[in-house]
mmCIF file of N, CA and C in Angstrom:
data_model
loop_
_atom_site.group_PDB
_atom_site.id
_atom_site.type_symbol
_atom_site.label_atom_id
_atom_site.label_comp_id
_atom_site.label_asym_id
_atom_site.label_seq_id
_atom_site.Cartn_x
_atom_site.Cartn_y
_atom_site.Cartn_z
ATOM 1 N N MET A 26 9.918 -29.581 -16.351
ATOM 2 C CA MET A 26 8.830 -28.771 -15.855
ATOM 3 C C MET A 26 9.006 -28.628 -14.345
ATOM 4 N N ASP A 27 8.900 -27.427 -13.810
ATOM 5 C CA ASP A 27 9.061 -27.230 -12.376
ATOM 6 C C ASP A 27 7.735 -27.447 -11.655
ATOM 7 N N GLU A 28 7.744 -27.301 -10.326
ATOM 8 C CA GLU A 28 6.584 -27.606 -9.496
ATOM 9 C C GLU A 28 5.625 -26.431 -9.384
ATOM 10 N N GLU A 29 5.028 -26.040 -10.462
ATOM 11 C CA GLU A 29 4.013 -24.999 -10.449
ATOM 12 C C GLU A 29 2.865 -25.465 -11.328
ATOM 13 N N ASN A 30 1.743 -24.802 -11.208
ATOM 14 C CA ASN A 30 0.573 -25.163 -12.002
ATOM 15 C C ASN A 30 0.748 -24.643 -13.417
ATOM 16 N N GLN A 31 0.610 -25.562 -14.375
ATOM 17 C CA GLN A 31 0.770 -25.200 -15.774
ATOM 18 C C GLN A 31 -0.387 -25.753 -16.579
ATOM 19 N N ARG A 32 -0.576 -25.181 -17.747
ATOM 20 C CA ARG A 32 -1.683 -25.574 -18.614
ATOM 21 C C ARG A 32 -1.155 -25.761 -20.023
ATOM 22 N N SER A 33 -1.718 -26.743 -20.728
ATOM 23 C CA SER A 33 -1.343 -26.997 -22.113
ATOM 24 C C SER A 33 -2.610 -27.073 -22.958
ATOM 25 N N THR A 34 -2.549 -26.505 -24.144
ATOM 26 C CA THR A 34 -3.676 -26.585 -25.079
ATOM 27 C C THR A 34 -3.327 -27.415 -26.308
ATOM 28 N N ASP A 35 -2.124 -28.022 -26.304
ATOM 29 C CA ASP A 35 -1.682 -28.814 -27.451
ATOM 30 C C ASP A 35 -1.181 -30.194 -27.025
ATOM 31 N N TYR A 36 -1.892 -30.783 -26.071
ATOM 32 C CA TYR A 36 -1.611 -32.136 -25.584
ATOM 33 C C TYR A 36 -0.205 -32.294 -25.017
ATOM 34 N N GLY A 37 0.311 -31.258 -24.383
ATOM 35 C CA GLY A 37 1.583 -31.347 -23.688
ATOM 36 C C GLY A 37 2.809 -30.959 -24.483
ATOM 37 N N SER A 38 2.651 -30.505 -25.711
ATOM 38 C CA SER A 38 3.820 -30.061 -26.488
ATOM 39 C C SER A 38 4.415 -28.798 -25.884
ATOM 40 N N THR A 39 3.551 -27.869 -25.474
ATOM 41 C CA THR A 39 4.003 -26.646 -24.807
ATOM 42 C C THR A 39 3.122 -26.390 -23.588
ATOM 43 N N TYR A 40 3.646 -25.610 -22.658
ATOM 44 C CA TYR A 40 2.927 -25.283 -21.428
ATOM 45 C C TYR A 40 3.016 -23.788 -21.156
ATOM 46 N N GLU A 41 1.994 -23.270 -20.476
ATOM 47 C CA GLU A 41 2.045 -21.903 -19.976
ATOM 48 C C GLU A 41 1.716 -21.938 -18.494
ATOM 49 N N ARG A 42 2.332 -21.050 -17.742
ATOM 50 C CA ARG A 42 2.118 -20.997 -16.296
ATOM 51 C C ARG A 42 0.735 -20.455 -15.982
ATOM 52 N N MET A 43 0.003 -21.147 -15.129
ATOM 53 C CA MET A 43 -1.318 -20.665 -14.719
ATOM 54 C C MET A 43 -1.203 -19.388 -13.902
ATOM 55 N N ASN A 44 -0.104 -19.222 -13.176
ATOM 56 C CA ASN A 44 0.054 -18.019 -12.360
ATOM 57 C C ASN A 44 0.143 -16.760 -13.213
ATOM 58 N N ASP A 45 0.491 -16.892 -14.484
ATOM 59 C CA ASP A 45 0.467 -15.741 -15.377
ATOM 60 C C ASP A 45 -0.968 -15.248 -15.589
ATOM 61 N N LYS A 46 -1.947 -16.124 -15.388
ATOM 62 C CA LYS A 46 -3.362 -15.775 -15.572
ATOM 63 C C LYS A 46 -4.025 -15.301 -14.282
ATOM 64 N N VAL A 47 -3.554 -15.783 -13.117
ATOM 65 C CA VAL A 47 -4.245 -15.503 -11.848
ATOM 66 C C VAL A 47 -3.443 -14.628 -10.895
ATOM 67 N N GLY A 48 -2.211 -14.334 -11.218
ATOM 68 C CA GLY A 48 -1.371 -13.513 -10.352
ATOM 69 C C GLY A 48 -0.158 -14.294 -9.887
ATOM 70 N N SER A 49 0.991 -13.697 -10.011
ATOM 71 C CA SER A 49 2.242 -14.413 -9.752
ATOM 72 C C SER A 49 2.404 -14.855 -8.305
ATOM 73 N N LYS A 50 1.780 -14.170 -7.355
ATOM 74 C CA LYS A 50 1.930 -14.530 -5.948
ATOM 75 C C LYS A 50 0.765 -15.369 -5.416
ATOM 76 N N THR A 51 -0.178 -15.715 -6.285
ATOM 77 C CA THR A 51 -1.329 -16.513 -5.881
ATOM 78 C C THR A 51 -0.916 -17.968 -5.710
ATOM 79 N N VAL A 52 -1.286 -18.558 -4.575
ATOM 80 C CA VAL A 52 -0.993 -19.966 -4.311
ATOM 81 C C VAL A 52 -2.260 -20.765 -4.599
ATOM 82 N N LEU A 53 -2.202 -21.600 -5.626
ATOM 83 C CA LEU A 53 -3.351 -22.399 -6.034
ATOM 84 C C LEU A 53 -3.295 -23.768 -5.371
ATOM 85 N N SER A 54 -4.471 -24.291 -4.985
ATOM 86 C CA SER A 54 -4.467 -25.587 -4.314
ATOM 87 C C SER A 54 -5.212 -26.671 -5.080
ATOM 88 N N TYR A 55 -6.387 -26.369 -5.649
ATOM 89 C CA TYR A 55 -7.171 -27.397 -6.334
ATOM 90 C C TYR A 55 -7.768 -26.841 -7.614
ATOM 91 N N LEU A 56 -7.860 -27.707 -8.622
ATOM 92 C CA LEU A 56 -8.461 -27.357 -9.898
ATOM 93 C C LEU A 56 -9.599 -28.337 -10.165
ATOM 94 N N TYR A 57 -10.768 -27.806 -10.541
ATOM 95 C CA TYR A 57 -11.942 -28.628 -10.813
ATOM 96 C C TYR A 57 -12.456 -28.313 -12.209
ATOM 97 N N VAL A 58 -12.774 -29.359 -12.985
ATOM 98 C CA VAL A 58 -13.316 -29.207 -14.328
ATOM 99 C C VAL A 58 -14.777 -29.640 -14.303
ATOM 100 N N CYS A 59 -15.638 -28.828 -14.864
ATOM 101 C CA CYS A 59 -17.074 -29.104 -14.901
ATOM 102 C C CYS A 59 -17.347 -30.323 -15.792
ATOM 103 N N PRO A 60 -18.090 -31.323 -15.298
ATOM 104 C CA PRO A 60 -18.349 -32.512 -16.118
ATOM 105 C C PRO A 60 -19.291 -32.257 -17.299
ATOM 106 N N SER A 61 -20.159 -31.252 -17.205
ATOM 107 C CA SER A 61 -21.104 -30.995 -18.294
ATOM 108 C C SER A 61 -20.617 -29.920 -19.270
ATOM 109 N N ASN A 62 -19.531 -29.231 -18.929
ATOM 110 C CA ASN A 62 -18.940 -28.215 -19.806
ATOM 111 C C ASN A 62 -17.443 -28.164 -19.508
ATOM 112 N N LYS A 63 -16.667 -28.895 -20.275
ATOM 113 C CA LYS A 63 -15.224 -29.025 -20.019
ATOM 114 C C LYS A 63 -14.477 -27.701 -20.139
ATOM 115 N N ARG A 64 -15.093 -26.681 -20.699
ATOM 116 C CA ARG A 64 -14.452 -25.368 -20.798
ATOM 117 C C ARG A 64 -14.510 -24.611 -19.473
ATOM 118 N N LYS A 65 -15.430 -25.001 -18.584
ATOM 119 C CA LYS A 65 -15.595 -24.314 -17.299
ATOM 120 C C LYS A 65 -14.695 -24.971 -16.249
ATOM 121 N N ILE A 66 -13.894 -24.120 -15.592
ATOM 122 C CA ILE A 66 -12.926 -24.574 -14.590
ATOM 123 C C ILE A 66 -13.057 -23.693 -13.359
ATOM 124 N N MET A 67 -12.945 -24.305 -12.193
ATOM 125 C CA MET A 67 -12.838 -23.550 -10.944
ATOM 126 C C MET A 67 -11.526 -23.934 -10.278
ATOM 127 N N VAL A 68 -10.811 -22.926 -9.806
ATOM 128 C CA VAL A 68 -9.539 -23.141 -9.128
ATOM 129 C C VAL A 68 -9.634 -22.505 -7.747
ATOM 130 N N LEU A 69 -9.286 -23.278 -6.725
ATOM 131 C CA LEU A 69 -9.284 -22.766 -5.357
ATOM 132 C C LEU A 69 -7.889 -22.328 -4.967
ATOM 133 N N THR A 70 -7.818 -21.250 -4.205
ATOM 134 C CA THR A 70 -6.532 -20.824 -3.661
ATOM 135 C C THR A 70 -6.263 -21.583 -2.372
ATOM 136 N N ASP A 71 -5.031 -21.569 -1.951
ATOM 137 C CA ASP A 71 -4.649 -22.205 -0.695
ATOM 138 C C ASP A 71 -5.176 -21.359 0.454
ATOM 139 N N PRO A 72 -6.048 -21.911 1.317
ATOM 140 C CA PRO A 72 -6.637 -21.105 2.390
ATOM 141 C C PRO A 72 -5.634 -20.630 3.435
ATOM 142 N N GLU A 73 -4.426 -21.164 3.435
ATOM 143 C CA GLU A 73 -3.391 -20.670 4.348
ATOM 144 C C GLU A 73 -2.962 -19.251 3.975
ATOM 145 N N PHE A 74 -3.189 -18.860 2.708
ATOM 146 C CA PHE A 74 -2.752 -17.556 2.217
ATOM 147 C C PHE A 74 -3.910 -16.603 1.940
ATOM 148 N N GLU A 75 -4.960 -17.093 1.299
ATOM 149 C CA GLU A 75 -6.150 -16.290 1.027
ATOM 150 C C GLU A 75 -7.294 -17.244 0.705
ATOM 151 N N SER A 76 -8.507 -16.726 0.722
ATOM 152 C CA SER A 76 -9.677 -17.536 0.397
ATOM 153 C C SER A 76 -10.353 -16.953 -0.834
ATOM 154 N N SER A 77 -10.093 -17.576 -1.972
ATOM 155 C CA SER A 77 -10.660 -17.110 -3.235
ATOM 156 C C SER A 77 -10.938 -18.301 -4.133
ATOM 157 N N VAL A 78 -11.824 -18.083 -5.087
ATOM 158 C CA VAL A 78 -12.052 -19.051 -6.148
ATOM 159 C C VAL A 78 -11.909 -18.301 -7.470
ATOM 160 N N PHE A 79 -11.229 -18.924 -8.416
ATOM 161 C CA PHE A 79 -11.079 -18.385 -9.764
ATOM 162 C C PHE A 79 -11.951 -19.223 -10.685
ATOM 163 N N ILE A 80 -12.746 -18.569 -11.518
ATOM 164 C CA ILE A 80 -13.636 -19.279 -12.430
ATOM 165 C C ILE A 80 -13.281 -18.898 -13.860
ATOM 166 N N SER A 81 -13.128 -19.928 -14.696
ATOM 167 C CA SER A 81 -12.832 -19.734 -16.112
ATOM 168 C C SER A 81 -13.932 -20.391 -16.936
ATOM 169 N N SER A 82 -14.334 -19.748 -18.009
ATOM 170 C CA SER A 82 -15.302 -20.320 -18.946
ATOM 171 C C SER A 82 -14.663 -20.621 -20.293
ATOM 172 N N ASP A 83 -13.324 -20.479 -20.371
ATOM 173 C CA ASP A 83 -12.621 -20.667 -21.641
ATOM 174 C C ASP A 83 -11.400 -21.579 -21.484
ATOM 175 N N GLU A 84 -11.571 -22.667 -20.727
ATOM 176 C CA GLU A 84 -10.526 -23.671 -20.505
ATOM 177 C C GLU A 84 -9.280 -23.104 -19.842
ATOM 178 N N GLY A 85 -9.431 -22.061 -19.059
ATOM 179 C CA GLY A 85 -8.304 -21.507 -18.333
ATOM 180 C C GLY A 85 -7.527 -20.440 -19.069
ATOM 181 N N ALA A 86 -8.023 -19.969 -20.197
ATOM 182 C CA ALA A 86 -7.338 -18.883 -20.908
ATOM 183 C C ALA A 86 -7.439 -17.582 -20.118
ATOM 184 N N SER A 87 -8.542 -17.409 -19.382
ATOM 185 C CA SER A 87 -8.716 -16.241 -18.516
ATOM 186 C C SER A 87 -9.554 -16.661 -17.309
ATOM 187 N N TYR A 88 -9.434 -15.896 -16.229
ATOM 188 C CA TYR A 88 -10.139 -16.215 -14.986
ATOM 189 C C TYR A 88 -10.760 -14.969 -14.389
ATOM 190 N N GLN A 89 -11.881 -15.159 -13.697
ATOM 191 C CA GLN A 89 -12.499 -14.128 -12.874
ATOM 192 C C GLN A 89 -12.283 -14.546 -11.424
ATOM 193 N N LYS A 90 -11.771 -13.634 -10.605
ATOM 194 C CA LYS A 90 -11.477 -13.941 -9.209
ATOM 195 C C LYS A 90 -12.626 -13.498 -8.314
ATOM 196 N N TYR A 91 -12.998 -14.373 -7.365
ATOM 197 C CA TYR A 91 -14.022 -14.065 -6.367
ATOM 198 C C TYR A 91 -13.429 -14.312 -4.987
ATOM 199 N N ARG A 92 -13.329 -13.256 -4.195
ATOM 200 C CA ARG A 92 -12.861 -13.406 -2.816
ATOM 201 C C ARG A 92 -14.007 -13.953 -1.980
ATOM 202 N N LEU A 93 -13.675 -14.817 -1.044
ATOM 203 C CA LEU A 93 -14.668 -15.463 -0.197
ATOM 204 C C LEU A 93 -14.451 -15.092 1.256
ATOM 205 N N SER A 94 -15.518 -15.123 2.028
ATOM 206 C CA SER A 94 -15.417 -14.831 3.459
ATOM 207 C C SER A 94 -15.267 -16.114 4.272
ATOM 208 N N PHE A 95 -15.084 -17.229 3.592
ATOM 209 C CA PHE A 95 -14.908 -18.532 4.240
ATOM 210 C C PHE A 95 -13.929 -19.341 3.396
ATOM 211 N N TYR A 96 -13.438 -20.431 3.948
ATOM 212 C CA TYR A 96 -12.480 -21.273 3.238
ATOM 213 C C TYR A 96 -13.200 -22.462 2.626
ATOM 214 N N ILE A 97 -12.993 -22.689 1.354
ATOM 215 C CA ILE A 97 -13.523 -23.884 0.702
ATOM 216 C C ILE A 97 -12.455 -24.960 0.793
ATOM 217 N N LEU A 98 -12.817 -26.090 1.367
ATOM 218 C CA LEU A 98 -11.888 -27.205 1.489
ATOM 219 C C LEU A 98 -12.015 -28.181 0.327
ATOM 220 N N SER A 99 -13.212 -28.259 -0.239
ATOM 221 C CA SER A 99 -13.445 -29.151 -1.367
ATOM 222 C C SER A 99 -14.631 -28.623 -2.160
ATOM 223 N N LEU A 100 -14.670 -28.944 -3.433
ATOM 224 C CA LEU A 100 -15.724 -28.441 -4.300
ATOM 225 C C LEU A 100 -16.159 -29.555 -5.239
ATOM 226 N N LEU A 101 -17.439 -29.573 -5.577
ATOM 227 C CA LEU A 101 -17.971 -30.575 -6.491
ATOM 228 C C LEU A 101 -18.955 -29.897 -7.432
ATOM 229 N N PHE A 102 -18.704 -30.008 -8.738
ATOM 230 C CA PHE A 102 -19.652 -29.496 -9.723
ATOM 231 C C PHE A 102 -20.883 -30.389 -9.754
ATOM 232 N N HIS A 103 -22.039 -29.803 -10.039
ATOM 233 C CA HIS A 103 -23.250 -30.580 -10.288
ATOM 234 C C HIS A 103 -23.031 -31.350 -11.594
ATOM 235 N N PRO A 104 -23.511 -32.587 -11.701
ATOM 236 C CA PRO A 104 -23.222 -33.372 -12.911
ATOM 237 C C PRO A 104 -23.865 -32.850 -14.196
ATOM 238 N N THR A 105 -24.972 -32.085 -14.092
ATOM 239 C CA THR A 105 -25.625 -31.604 -15.316
ATOM 240 C C THR A 105 -25.823 -30.091 -15.365
ATOM 241 N N GLN A 106 -25.794 -29.411 -14.230
ATOM 242 C CA GLN A 106 -25.985 -27.958 -14.177
ATOM 243 C C GLN A 106 -24.621 -27.283 -14.010
ATOM 244 N N GLU A 107 -24.076 -26.733 -15.078
ATOM 245 C CA GLU A 107 -22.707 -26.214 -15.036
ATOM 246 C C GLU A 107 -22.512 -25.027 -14.105
ATOM 247 N N ASP A 108 -23.575 -24.312 -13.767
ATOM 248 C CA ASP A 108 -23.446 -23.161 -12.878
ATOM 249 C C ASP A 108 -23.740 -23.501 -11.418
ATOM 250 N N TRP A 109 -23.888 -24.775 -11.116
ATOM 251 C CA TRP A 109 -24.122 -25.211 -9.741
ATOM 252 C C TRP A 109 -22.895 -25.949 -9.229
ATOM 253 N N ALA A 110 -22.548 -25.673 -7.991
ATOM 254 C CA ALA A 110 -21.440 -26.389 -7.357
ATOM 255 C C ALA A 110 -21.741 -26.527 -5.875
ATOM 256 N N LEU A 111 -21.237 -27.576 -5.300
ATOM 257 C CA LEU A 111 -21.357 -27.804 -3.868
ATOM 258 C C LEU A 111 -19.971 -27.625 -3.269
ATOM 259 N N ALA A 112 -19.863 -26.749 -2.296
ATOM 260 C CA ALA A 112 -18.569 -26.489 -1.659
ATOM 261 C C ALA A 112 -18.626 -26.950 -0.215
ATOM 262 N N TYR A 113 -17.527 -27.537 0.246
ATOM 263 C CA TYR A 113 -17.430 -27.993 1.624
ATOM 264 C C TYR A 113 -16.492 -27.070 2.385
ATOM 265 N N SER A 114 -16.929 -26.658 3.560
ATOM 266 C CA SER A 114 -16.126 -25.813 4.431
ATOM 267 C C SER A 114 -16.481 -26.159 5.865
ATOM 268 N N HIS A 115 -15.612 -25.845 6.797
ATOM 269 C CA HIS A 115 -15.964 -26.043 8.202
ATOM 270 C C HIS A 115 -15.331 -24.950 9.041
ATOM 271 N N ASP A 116 -15.960 -24.707 10.175
ATOM 272 C CA ASP A 116 -15.415 -23.709 11.094
ATOM 273 C C ASP A 116 -15.216 -24.293 12.488
ATOM 274 N N GLN A 117 -15.318 -25.607 12.605
ATOM 275 C CA GLN A 117 -15.066 -26.350 13.845
ATOM 276 C C GLN A 117 -16.027 -25.967 14.966
ATOM 277 N N LYS A 118 -17.289 -25.676 14.621
ATOM 278 C CA LYS A 118 -18.302 -25.399 15.642
ATOM 279 C C LYS A 118 -19.288 -26.559 15.767
ATOM 280 N N ASP A 119 -18.994 -27.689 15.166
ATOM 281 C CA ASP A 119 -19.767 -28.922 15.279
ATOM 282 C C ASP A 119 -21.148 -28.877 14.643
ATOM 283 N N GLY A 120 -21.468 -27.901 13.848
ATOM 284 C CA GLY A 120 -22.685 -27.877 13.051
ATOM 285 C C GLY A 120 -24.011 -27.877 13.773
ATOM 286 N N PRO A 121 -24.210 -27.080 14.841
ATOM 287 C CA PRO A 121 -25.500 -27.110 15.523
ATOM 288 C C PRO A 121 -26.639 -26.455 14.749
ATOM 289 N N LEU A 122 -26.356 -25.550 13.823
ATOM 290 C CA LEU A 122 -27.423 -24.868 13.093
ATOM 291 C C LEU A 122 -26.947 -24.522 11.685
ATOM 292 N N TRP A 123 -27.763 -24.863 10.692
ATOM 293 C CA TRP A 123 -27.458 -24.532 9.301
ATOM 294 C C TRP A 123 -28.617 -23.738 8.728
ATOM 295 N N THR A 124 -28.334 -22.668 8.005
ATOM 296 C CA THR A 124 -29.373 -21.866 7.369
ATOM 297 C C THR A 124 -28.982 -21.578 5.927
ATOM 298 N N LEU A 125 -29.988 -21.412 5.092
ATOM 299 C CA LEU A 125 -29.741 -21.115 3.686
ATOM 300 C C LEU A 125 -29.382 -19.647 3.518
ATOM 301 N N ASN A 126 -28.275 -19.384 2.858
ATOM 302 C CA ASN A 126 -27.840 -18.021 2.557
ATOM 303 C C ASN A 126 -28.419 -17.649 1.197
ATOM 304 N N THR A 127 -29.307 -16.670 1.157
ATOM 305 C CA THR A 127 -29.945 -16.291 -0.108
ATOM 306 C C THR A 127 -29.457 -14.951 -0.633
ATOM 307 N N ARG A 128 -28.331 -14.464 -0.124
ATOM 308 C CA ARG A 128 -27.782 -13.189 -0.603
ATOM 309 C C ARG A 128 -27.290 -13.288 -2.030
ATOM 310 N N ARG A 129 -26.955 -14.480 -2.469
ATOM 311 C CA ARG A 129 -26.511 -14.775 -3.835
ATOM 312 C C ARG A 129 -25.335 -13.910 -4.264
ATOM 313 N N GLN A 130 -24.352 -13.779 -3.404
ATOM 314 C CA GLN A 130 -23.134 -13.058 -3.756
ATOM 315 C C GLN A 130 -22.378 -13.873 -4.794
ATOM 316 N N HIS A 131 -21.893 -13.230 -5.820
ATOM 317 C CA HIS A 131 -21.101 -13.869 -6.872
ATOM 318 C C HIS A 131 -21.842 -15.041 -7.501
ATOM 319 N N ASN A 132 -23.164 -14.991 -7.532
ATOM 320 C CA ASN A 132 -23.987 -16.065 -8.067
ATOM 321 C C ASN A 132 -23.828 -17.378 -7.314
ATOM 322 N N PHE A 133 -23.362 -17.323 -6.064
ATOM 323 C CA PHE A 133 -23.283 -18.515 -5.231
ATOM 324 C C PHE A 133 -24.483 -18.529 -4.296
ATOM 325 N N VAL A 134 -25.052 -19.675 -4.069
ATOM 326 C CA VAL A 134 -26.007 -19.873 -2.984
ATOM 327 C C VAL A 134 -25.344 -20.881 -2.073
ATOM 328 N N ASP A 135 -25.184 -20.545 -0.830
ATOM 329 C CA ASP A 135 -24.492 -21.463 0.059
ATOM 330 C C ASP A 135 -25.260 -21.631 1.360
ATOM 331 N N MET A 136 -24.837 -22.598 2.106
ATOM 332 C CA MET A 136 -25.384 -22.843 3.425
ATOM 333 C C MET A 136 -24.410 -22.243 4.418
ATOM 334 N N GLU A 137 -24.918 -21.415 5.306
ATOM 335 C CA GLU A 137 -24.065 -20.807 6.318
ATOM 336 C C GLU A 137 -24.300 -21.487 7.648
ATOM 337 N N HIS A 138 -23.259 -21.617 8.397
ATOM 338 C CA HIS A 138 -23.307 -22.238 9.706
ATOM 339 C C HIS A 138 -23.261 -21.154 10.760
ATOM 340 N N SER A 139 -24.132 -21.245 11.755
ATOM 341 C CA SER A 139 -24.068 -20.287 12.851
ATOM 342 C C SER A 139 -24.315 -21.018 14.160
ATOM 343 N N GLN A 140 -23.726 -20.509 15.199
ATOM 344 C CA GLN A 140 -23.826 -21.108 16.526
ATOM 345 C C GLN A 140 -25.150 -20.705 17.173
ATOM 346 N N THR A 141 -25.872 -21.657 17.760
ATOM 347 C CA THR A 141 -27.098 -21.323 18.482
ATOM 348 C C THR A 141 -26.742 -20.810 19.862
ATOM 349 N N THR A 142 -27.569 -19.925 20.390
ATOM 350 C CA THR A 142 -27.298 -19.383 21.725
ATOM 351 C C THR A 142 -28.426 -19.693 22.671
#
């Protein structure tokens, strides 16, 4: 097996490339499995190349891509609410002001950081 992200549905007897599902030039960095619904998966792209999250509800058989305007460095699913996740990001402004973003883009609610003046 080479150094790429692969998925197996038969306990490792066979594998398929994840890049066949998300795009051959997509660089994936982290994969997260929902603790309350093992069929739900979130995959983060490498922020050096693009900022996106791929979400699957069928154990990675297919993915929906969401482009982001910020970089997610780490992600954590809520332990009981499968549609809730906490994402960590930073912009190196030392966090002087945090506000709730209620635009609900892509069904995400996030906290946005802005510099006070």
